PDB file of C-alpha atoms in Angstrom:
ATOM      1  CA  MET X 230      65.734  64.917 201.128  1.00 64.00           C
ATOM      2  CA  SER X 231      64.842  61.283 200.579  1.00 62.00           C
ATOM      3  CA  LYS X 232      61.859  59.747 202.484  1.00 71.00           C
ATOM      4  CA  GLN X 233      63.596  56.367 202.346  1.00 78.00           C
ATOM      5  CA  PRO X 234      65.846  55.371 205.262  1.00 91.00           C
ATOM      6  CA  PHE X 235      69.544  55.242 204.350  1.00 93.00           C
ATOM      7  CA  ASN X 236      72.586  53.687 205.876  1.00 95.00           C
ATOM      8  CA  SER X 237      76.022  55.097 206.763  1.00 96.00           C
ATOM      9  CA  SER X 238      77.730  53.575 203.693  1.00 96.00           C
ATOM     10  CA  GLU X 239      75.146  55.147 201.370  1.00 97.00           C
ATOM     11  CA  MET X 240      75.579  58.549 203.109  1.00 97.00           C
ATOM     12  CA  MET X 241      79.321  58.332 202.697  1.00 97.00           C
ATOM     13  CA  THR X 242      79.085  57.523 198.984  1.00 97.00           C
ATOM     14  CA  ILE X 243      76.631  60.272 198.339  1.00 97.00           C
ATOM     15  CA  ALA X 244      78.517  62.881 200.304  1.00 97.00           C
ATOM     16  CA  ALA X 245      81.641  61.984 198.388  1.00 97.00           C
ATOM     17  CA  SER X 246      79.832  62.247 195.015  1.00 97.00           C
ATOM     18  CA  ARG X 247      78.729  65.786 195.867  1.00 98.00           C
ATOM     19  CA  ALA X 248      82.356  66.949 195.976  1.00 97.00           C
ATOM     20  CA  LEU X 249      82.676  66.469 192.210  1.00 97.00           C
ATOM     21  CA  THR X 250      81.573  68.753 189.350  1.00 97.00           C
ATOM     22  CA  SER X 251      81.085  68.403 185.591  1.00 97.00           C
ATOM     23  CA  GLU X 252      84.316  70.289 185.106  1.00 97.00           C
ATOM     24  CA  ASP X 253      86.476  67.758 186.927  1.00 97.00           C
ATOM     25  CA  VAL X 254      88.800  65.268 185.313  1.00 96.00           C
ATOM     26  CA  CYS X 255      88.885  62.539 187.885  1.00 96.00           C
ATOM     27  CA  PHE X 256      91.294  59.636 188.326  1.00 94.00           C
ATOM     28  CA  VAL X 257      89.153  57.020 189.877  1.00 92.00           C
ATOM     29  CA  GLY X 258      90.078  54.265 192.416  1.00 86.00           C
ATOM     30  CA  ILE X 259      88.133  50.977 192.428  1.00 86.00           C
ATOM     31  CA  GLY X 260      85.543  50.428 195.215  1.00 88.00           C
ATOM     32  CA  ALA X 261      83.955  53.364 197.118  1.00 89.00           C
ATOM     33  CA  PRO X 262      85.588  56.028 195.021  1.00 90.00           C
ATOM     34  CA  SER X 263      84.267  54.407 191.856  1.00 93.00           C
ATOM     35  CA  ALA X 264      80.735  54.324 193.291  1.00 95.00           C
ATOM     36  CA  ALA X 265      80.933  58.010 194.366  1.00 95.00           C
ATOM     37  CA  CYS X 266      82.209  59.159 191.025  1.00 96.00           C
ATOM     38  CA  ASN X 267      79.606  57.350 189.057  1.00 96.00           C
ATOM     39  CA  VAL X 268      76.820  58.514 191.264  1.00 97.00           C
ATOM     40  CA  ALA X 269      78.089  62.061 190.540  1.00 97.00           C
ATOM     41  CA  ARG X 270      78.126  61.421 186.786  1.00 97.00           C
ATOM     42  CA  LEU X 271      74.604  59.985 186.825  1.00 97.00           C
ATOM     43  CA  THR X 272      73.144  62.906 188.843  1.00 98.00           C
ATOM     44  CA  HIS X 273      74.565  66.471 189.149  1.00 97.00           C
ATOM     45  CA  ALA X 274      77.869  66.095 187.198  1.00 97.00           C
ATOM     46  CA  PRO X 275      76.951  64.477 183.771  1.00 97.00           C
ATOM     47  CA  ASP X 276      80.059  65.944 182.027  1.00 97.00           C
ATOM     48  CA  ILE X 277      82.667  64.784 184.439  1.00 97.00           C
ATOM     49  CA  THR X 278      85.566  62.932 182.776  1.00 97.00           C
ATOM     50  CA  LEU X 279      86.270  59.716 184.651  1.00 96.00           C
ATOM     51  CA  ILE X 280      89.692  58.059 184.069  1.00 94.00           C
ATOM     52  CA  TYR X 281      90.704  54.698 185.272  1.00 92.00           C
ATOM     53  CA  GLU X 282      94.262  53.445 185.735  1.00 89.00           C
ATOM     54  CA  SER X 283      94.047  50.902 182.872  1.00 90.00           C
ATOM     55  CA  GLY X 284      93.982  53.849 180.350  1.00 93.00           C
ATOM     56  CA  THR X 285      90.263  54.407 179.837  1.00 94.00           C
ATOM     57  CA  ILE X 286      89.287  57.998 179.415  1.00 95.00           C
ATOM     58  CA  GLY X 287      85.720  59.378 179.602  1.00 96.00           C
ATOM     59  CA  THR X 288      84.409  56.119 180.979  1.00 95.00           C
ATOM     60  CA  ALA X 289      80.654  55.844 181.623  1.00 95.00           C
ATOM     61  CA  PRO X 290      80.083  52.377 183.030  1.00 93.00           C
ATOM     62  CA  ASP X 291      76.616  50.966 183.546  1.00 93.00           C
ATOM     63  CA  VAL X 292      77.839  48.820 186.336  1.00 93.00           C
ATOM     64  CA  LEU X 293      80.727  49.282 188.854  1.00 93.00           C
ATOM     65  CA  PRO X 294      83.968  47.656 187.740  1.00 90.00           C
ATOM     66  CA  LEU X 295      85.532  44.765 189.705  1.00 87.00           C
ATOM     67  CA  SER X 296      88.984  45.990 188.802  1.00 86.00           C
ATOM     68  CA  ILE X 297      90.740  48.443 186.534  1.00 85.00           C
ATOM     69  CA  GLY X 298      90.834  45.648 184.018  1.00 83.00           C
ATOM     70  CA  ASP X 299      87.054  45.258 183.825  1.00 87.00           C
ATOM     71  CA  GLY X 300      85.868  45.193 180.216  1.00 87.00           C
ATOM     72  CA  GLU X 301      83.013  47.517 181.185  1.00 88.00           C
ATOM     73  CA  LEU X 302      85.428  50.383 181.405  1.00 92.00           C
ATOM     74  CA  CYS X 303      87.023  49.989 177.894  1.00 91.00           C
ATOM     75  CA  ASP X 304      83.539  49.347 176.365  1.00 93.00           C
ATOM     76  CA  THR X 305      82.104  52.591 177.604  1.00 93.00           C
ATOM     77  CA  ALA X 306      85.152  54.873 177.359  1.00 95.00           C
ATOM     78  CA  LEU X 307      85.578  57.605 174.795  1.00 94.00           C
ATOM     79  CA  THR X 308      89.015  56.264 174.130  1.00 95.00           C
ATOM     80  CA  THR X 309      91.581  53.994 175.694  1.00 95.00           C
ATOM     81  CA  VAL X 310      95.288  54.795 175.740  1.00 95.00           C
ATOM     82  CA  SER X 311      98.271  52.783 176.853  1.00 94.00           C
ATOM     83  CA  VAL X 312      99.223  52.701 180.535  1.00 91.00           C
ATOM     84  CA  PRO X 313     102.540  54.525 179.830  1.00 92.00           C
ATOM     85  CA  GLU X 314     100.707  57.278 178.022  1.00 94.00           C
ATOM     86  CA  MET X 315      98.100  57.440 180.807  1.00 92.00           C
ATOM     87  CA  PHE X 316     100.757  57.958 183.443  1.00 92.00           C
ATOM     88  CA  ARG X 317     103.350  59.958 181.543  1.00 92.00           C
ATOM     89  CA  TYR X 318     101.079  62.366 179.581  1.00 93.00           C
ATOM     90  CA  TRP X 319      97.776  62.486 181.418  1.00 93.00           C
ATOM     91  CA  LEU X 320      98.793  62.079 185.021  1.00 93.00           C
ATOM     92  CA  GLN X 321     102.324  63.380 185.204  1.00 92.00           C
ATOM     93  CA  GLY X 322     101.440  66.092 182.623  1.00 93.00           C
ATOM     94  CA  GLY X 323      99.087  67.733 185.123  1.00 92.00           C
ATOM     95  CA  HIS X 324      95.831  67.046 183.166  1.00 94.00           C
ATOM     96  CA  ILE X 325      93.872  65.524 186.019  1.00 95.00           C
ATOM     97  CA  THR X 326      92.078  67.691 188.625  1.00 95.00           C
ATOM     98  CA  ILE X 327      91.030  65.139 191.159  1.00 97.00           C
ATOM     99  CA  GLY X 328      92.471  61.756 192.353  1.00 95.00           C
ATOM    100  CA  PHE X 329      89.847  59.821 194.305  1.00 91.00           C
ATOM    101  CA  LEU X 330      91.336  57.122 196.482  1.00 92.00           C
ATOM    102  CA  GLY X 331      90.431  54.667 199.130  1.00 91.00           C
ATOM    103  CA  ALA X 332      92.698  53.380 201.885  1.00 93.00           C
ATOM    104  CA  ALA X 333      93.363  50.497 204.196  1.00 94.00           C
ATOM    105  CA  GLN X 334      95.056  52.897 206.622  1.00 97.00           C
ATOM    106  CA  VAL X 335      95.196  56.627 206.641  1.00 98.00           C
ATOM    107  CA  ASP X 336      96.677  59.049 209.156  1.00 98.00           C
ATOM    108  CA  ARG X 337      95.691  62.523 210.261  1.00 98.00           C
ATOM    109  CA  PHE X 338      97.849  64.060 207.401  1.00 98.00           C
ATOM    110  CA  GLY X 339      96.306  62.002 204.605  1.00 98.00           C
ATOM    111  CA  ASN X 340      99.212  59.602 204.159  1.00 98.00           C
ATOM    112  CA  ILE X 341      97.871  56.259 202.807  1.00 97.00           C
ATOM    113  CA  ASN X 342      98.835  52.664 203.305  1.00 96.00           C
ATOM    114  CA  THR X 343      97.515  50.012 200.919  1.00 95.00           C
ATOM    115  CA  THR X 344     100.568  47.776 201.034  1.00 95.00           C
ATOM    116  CA  VAL X 345     100.888  45.807 204.386  1.00 95.00           C
ATOM    117  CA  ILE X 346      99.519  45.707 207.927  1.00 95.00           C
ATOM    118  CA  GLY X 347     102.322  45.204 210.353  1.00 94.00           C
ATOM    119  CA  ASP X 348     106.076  44.760 209.630  1.00 94.00           C
ATOM    120  CA  TYR X 349     106.750  44.750 205.924  1.00 93.00           C
ATOM    121  CA  HIS X 350     108.932  41.635 206.044  1.00 94.00           C
ATOM    122  CA  LYS X 351     106.621  39.764 208.267  1.00 93.00           C
ATOM    123  CA  PRO X 352     103.116  41.364 207.781  1.00 92.00           C
ATOM    124  CA  LYS X 353     100.021  40.409 209.589  1.00 93.00           C
ATOM    125  CA  VAL X 354      98.122  41.170 206.304  1.00 93.00           C
ATOM    126  CA  ARG X 355      99.562  41.755 202.865  1.00 93.00           C
ATOM    127  CA  LEU X 356      97.383  44.214 200.941  1.00 91.00           C
ATOM    128  CA  PRO X 357      96.820  44.659 197.093  1.00 86.00           C
ATOM    129  CA  GLY X 358      99.626  47.316 196.946  1.00 87.00           C
ATOM    130  CA  GLY X 359      99.816  50.811 195.590  1.00 87.00           C
ATOM    131  CA  GLY X 360      99.382  50.288 191.850  1.00 85.00           C
ATOM    132  CA  GLY X 361      99.222  53.721 190.467  1.00 88.00           C
ATOM    133  CA  ALA X 362      98.147  55.342 193.722  1.00 91.00           C
ATOM    134  CA  PRO X 363     101.512  56.806 194.664  1.00 92.00           C
ATOM    135  CA  GLU X 364     101.686  58.678 191.435  1.00 93.00           C
ATOM    136  CA  ILE X 365      98.085  59.702 191.644  1.00 93.00           C
ATOM    137  CA  ALA X 366      98.604  61.091 195.159  1.00 95.00           C
ATOM    138  CA  SER X 367     101.639  63.245 193.941  1.00 96.00           C
ATOM    139  CA  CYS X 368     100.388  64.305 190.407  1.00 96.00           C
ATOM    140  CA  CYS X 369      96.670  64.979 190.597  1.00 96.00           C
ATOM    141  CA  GLY X 370      95.657  68.605 191.431  1.00 96.00           C
ATOM    142  CA  LYS X 371      93.819  67.435 194.653  1.00 97.00           C
ATOM    143  CA  ILE X 372      93.286  64.153 196.363  1.00 97.00           C
ATOM    144  CA  TYR X 373      89.933  63.073 197.778  1.00 97.00           C
ATOM    145  CA  ILE X 374      89.927  60.004 200.156  1.00 96.00           C
ATOM    146  CA  THR X 375      86.862  57.962 201.135  1.00 95.00           C
ATOM    147  CA  MET X 376      86.757  55.152 203.646  1.00 95.00           C
ATOM    148  CA  ALA X 377      84.681  53.728 206.531  1.00 96.00           C
ATOM    149  CA  GLN X 378      85.896  54.836 209.948  1.00 97.00           C
ATOM    150  CA  SER X 379      87.587  52.341 212.358  1.00 97.00           C
ATOM    151  CA  LYS X 380      90.466  52.581 214.724  1.00 96.00           C
ATOM    152  CA  ARG X 381      92.413  50.056 212.585  1.00 95.00           C
ATOM    153  CA  GLY X 382      91.880  52.120 209.511  1.00 97.00           C
ATOM    154  CA  MET X 383      92.347  55.670 210.839  1.00 98.00           C
ATOM    155  CA  VAL X 384      95.661  55.365 212.641  1.00 98.00           C
ATOM    156  CA  ASP X 385      98.092  57.625 214.504  1.00 96.00           C
ATOM    157  CA  LYS X 386     100.863  56.148 212.357  1.00 96.00           C
ATOM    158  CA  ILE X 387     100.449  54.092 209.123  1.00 97.00           C
ATOM    159  CA  ASP X 388     102.431  50.860 208.905  1.00 96.00           C
ATOM    160  CA  PHE X 389     103.664  51.699 205.401  1.00 96.00           C
ATOM    161  CA  PHE X 390     103.908  54.787 203.308  1.00 94.00           C
ATOM    162  CA  THR X 391     102.173  53.768 200.056  1.00 96.00           C
ATOM    163  CA  SER X 392     100.834  57.120 198.961  1.00 96.00           C
ATOM    164  CA  PHE X 393     102.275  60.329 200.297  1.00 96.00           C
ATOM    165  CA  GLY X 394      99.837  62.858 201.665  1.00 97.00           C
ATOM    166  CA  HIS X 395     100.976  65.755 203.674  1.00 98.00           C
ATOM    167  CA  GLY X 396     103.793  63.737 205.244  1.00 97.00           C
ATOM    168  CA  GLU X 397     104.608  65.218 208.600  1.00 97.00           C
ATOM    169  CA  GLY X 398     102.204  68.166 207.981  1.00 97.00           C
ATOM    170  CA  GLY X 399     102.783  71.803 207.269  1.00 97.00           C
ATOM    171  CA  ASP X 400     104.827  72.483 204.202  1.00 97.00           C
ATOM    172  CA  HIS X 401     106.242  68.888 203.934  1.00 97.00           C
ATOM    173  CA  ARG X 402     104.996  68.372 200.376  1.00 96.00           C
ATOM    174  CA  GLN X 403     106.477  71.661 199.206  1.00 95.00           C
ATOM    175  CA  ARG X 404     109.835  70.910 200.868  1.00 96.00           C
ATOM    176  CA  LEU X 405     109.970  67.695 198.789  1.00 95.00           C
ATOM    177  CA  GLY X 406     109.171  69.584 195.615  1.00 95.00           C
ATOM    178  CA  ILE X 407     105.646  68.245 195.206  1.00 95.00           C
ATOM    179  CA  GLU X 408     103.599  71.152 193.725  1.00 94.00           C
ATOM    180  CA  THR X 409     100.099  69.663 193.817  1.00 96.00           C
ATOM    181  CA  LYS X 410      97.706  70.312 196.780  1.00 97.00           C
ATOM    182  CA  GLY X 411      97.535  66.768 198.019  1.00 96.00           C
ATOM    183  CA  PRO X 412      94.765  65.444 200.305  1.00 97.00           C
ATOM    184  CA  SER X 413      92.000  68.103 200.305  1.00 98.00           C
ATOM    185  CA  LEU X 414      89.040  66.102 201.484  1.00 98.00           C
ATOM    186  CA  LEU X 415      88.335  63.101 203.569  1.00 98.00           C
ATOM    187  CA  ILE X 416      84.789  61.579 203.503  1.00 98.00           C
ATOM    188  CA  THR X 417      83.994  58.767 205.844  1.00 98.00           C
ATOM    189  CA  ASP X 418      80.759  57.020 206.883  1.00 97.00           C
ATOM    190  CA  LEU X 419      80.505  59.364 209.774  1.00 98.00           C
ATOM    191  CA  ALA X 420      81.853  62.829 208.825  1.00 98.00           C
ATOM    192  CA  ILE X 421      83.521  65.185 206.319  1.00 98.00           C
ATOM    193  CA  TRP X 422      87.027  66.245 207.015  1.00 98.00           C
ATOM    194  CA  HIS X 423      89.173  69.065 205.515  1.00 98.00           C
ATOM    195  CA  PRO X 424      92.843  69.708 206.127  1.00 98.00           C
ATOM    196  CA  ASP X 425      93.823  72.637 208.393  1.00 98.00           C
ATOM    197  CA  PRO X 426      95.275  75.332 206.157  1.00 96.00           C
ATOM    198  CA  GLU X 427      98.446  75.589 208.266  1.00 97.00           C
ATOM    199  CA  THR X 428      99.128  72.103 209.908  1.00 98.00           C
ATOM    200  CA  LYS X 429      97.379  70.078 207.148  1.00 98.00           C
ATOM    201  CA  GLU X 430      95.840  67.869 209.823  1.00 98.00           C
ATOM    202  CA  PHE X 431      92.374  66.635 208.930  1.00 98.00           C
ATOM    203  CA  VAL X 432      89.614  68.548 210.840  1.00 98.00           C
ATOM    204  CA  VAL X 433      85.951  67.515 211.011  1.00 98.00           C
ATOM    205  CA  THR X 434      83.854  70.078 209.328  1.00 98.00           C
ATOM    206  CA  ALA X 435      80.532  68.204 209.125  1.00 98.00           C
ATOM    207  CA  LEU X 436      78.871  65.325 210.745  1.00 98.00           C
ATOM    208  CA  HIS X 437      76.458  63.092 208.947  1.00 98.00           C
ATOM    209  CA  PRO X 438      72.804  62.932 210.194  1.00 97.00           C
ATOM    210  CA  GLY X 439      72.535  61.254 213.568  1.00 97.00           C
ATOM    211  CA  VAL X 440      76.346  61.165 214.146  1.00 98.00           C
ATOM    212  CA  THR X 441      77.803  62.502 217.343  1.00 98.00           C
ATOM    213  CA  ARG X 442      81.334  63.750 218.062  1.00 98.00           C
ATOM    214  CA  ASP X 443      81.950  60.795 220.409  1.00 98.00           C
ATOM    215  CA  MET X 444      81.063  58.446 217.579  1.00 98.00           C
ATOM    216  CA  VAL X 445      83.759  60.017 215.464  1.00 98.00           C
ATOM    217  CA  GLN X 446      86.356  59.930 218.204  1.00 98.00           C
ATOM    218  CA  ASP X 447      85.545  56.343 219.207  1.00 98.00           C
ATOM    219  CA  THR X 448      86.294  55.135 215.599  1.00 98.00           C
ATOM    220  CA  CYS X 449      89.471  57.147 215.125  1.00 98.00           C
ATOM    221  CA  GLY X 450      92.967  56.312 216.280  1.00 97.00           C
ATOM    222  CA  TRP X 451      94.168  59.949 216.903  1.00 98.00           C
ATOM    223  CA  LYS X 452      92.723  62.845 218.861  1.00 98.00           C
ATOM    224  CA  VAL X 453      90.165  64.340 216.564  1.00 98.00           C
ATOM    225  CA  ARG X 454      89.932  68.021 215.939  1.00 98.00           C
ATOM    226  CA  PHE X 455      86.596  69.626 215.109  1.00 98.00           C
ATOM    227  CA  SER X 456      86.087  72.851 213.278  1.00 98.00           C
ATOM    228  CA  ASP X 457      84.764  75.898 215.183  1.00 97.00           C
ATOM    229  CA  VAL X 458      81.482  75.452 213.253  1.00 97.00           C
ATOM    230  CA  VAL X 459      80.560  71.809 212.553  1.00 98.00           C
ATOM    231  CA  GLU X 460      77.697  71.523 210.132  1.00 98.00           C
ATOM    232  CA  GLU X 461      75.367  68.617 209.436  1.00 98.00           C
ATOM    233  CA  THR X 462      75.705  66.857 206.142  1.00 98.00           C
ATOM    234  CA  PRO X 463      72.500  67.231 204.132  1.00 97.00           C
ATOM    235  CA  PRO X 464      70.842  63.784 203.869  1.00 96.00           C
ATOM    236  CA  PRO X 465      70.565  61.973 200.504  1.00 97.00           C
ATOM    237  CA  THR X 466      67.930  63.194 198.105  1.00 97.00           C
ATOM    238  CA  GLU X 467      65.508  60.844 196.515  1.00 96.00           C
ATOM    239  CA  LEU X 468      67.406  61.025 193.279  1.00 97.00           C
ATOM    240  CA  GLU X 469      70.873  60.442 194.805  1.00 97.00           C
ATOM    241  CA  LEU X 470      69.644  57.417 196.833  1.00 97.00           C
ATOM    242  CA  THR X 471      67.716  55.845 193.956  1.00 97.00           C
ATOM    243  CA  THR X 472      70.604  56.305 191.581  1.00 97.00           C
ATOM    244  CA  LEU X 473      73.100  54.622 193.985  1.00 97.00           C
ATOM    245  CA  ARG X 474      70.795  51.767 194.714  1.00 96.00           C
ATOM    246  CA  GLU X 475      69.925  51.124 191.121  1.00 96.00           C
ATOM    247  CA  LEU X 476      73.708  51.256 190.231  1.00 96.00           C
ATOM    248  CA  LYS X 477      74.520  48.671 192.879  1.00 95.00           C
ATOM    249  CA  GLU X 478      71.593  46.427 191.833  1.00 95.00           C
ATOM    250  CA  ARG X 479      72.745  46.525 188.169  1.00 94.00           C
ATOM    251  CA  THR X 480      76.263  45.756 189.390  1.00 92.00           C
ATOM    252  CA  ALA X 481      75.240  42.715 191.475  1.00 90.00           C
ATOM    253  CA  ALA X 482      73.091  41.376 188.655  1.00 90.00           C
ATOM    254  CA  ALA X 483      75.884  41.668 186.120  1.00 85.00           C
ATOM    255  CA  HIS X 484      78.513  40.094 188.271  1.00 78.00           C
ATOM    256  CA  GLU X 485      76.146  37.288 189.160  1.00 79.00           C
ATOM    257  CA  GLU X 486      75.527  36.722 185.376  1.00 71.00           C
ATOM    258  CA  ARG X 487      79.275  36.646 184.668  1.00 69.00           C
ATOM    259  CA  GLY X 488      79.824  34.083 187.384  1.00 64.00           C
ATOM    260  CA  ARG X 489      77.508  31.476 185.783  1.00 55.00           C
TER     261      ARG X 489
END
């Protein structure tokens, strides 16, 4: 356990990083997923293979990328392949164990919206879109999702289906012929969630230090289910917290230098 104070965002990133192992081949989303995956690589999972959508394989960035086109990814990768090869052979070929995604909206079954808020034709907000996320959600062995909790982000019904999770729940994926496991873990700034084995609805299995059940419910747009046994997430260790903070400091310094 670290003696330094930590915030909820740091707890979320570190909790997410712990879900990864050196044996994983992980398709990494930009933002919070990228931070979690690289903390894992720099601490307990040094042999993890990180893959970004632009075709970089075995990437080991010293700073967090601004986008999938960031030169840091290609510079530090073991190899870079074309985007068609990345998707057709590596992703659709079943070579990737974990897809790590963020979301603008997510529902209780792990369906993700990163396209629009509101009506598609007259949206309140137009978001960056799916990119490769729809294929990642269908083709990776498992999907991990990380995001900060809010009622506008964790909603009863997403405004647009960008990336298919468990659909309506139950065996919906299987009925559509999708053979991968789909959303298997949701890590927020307040809690850790796993899908119910039968219904596939996300259930809270652990609360981060200092978090109450009411805090989770107050920032979620559906009626939250809690596991029969709800554990407390172990707080960050000194190594985890230092690694994350140093990574973010290097990133901020590098991006400031590029902007000059």
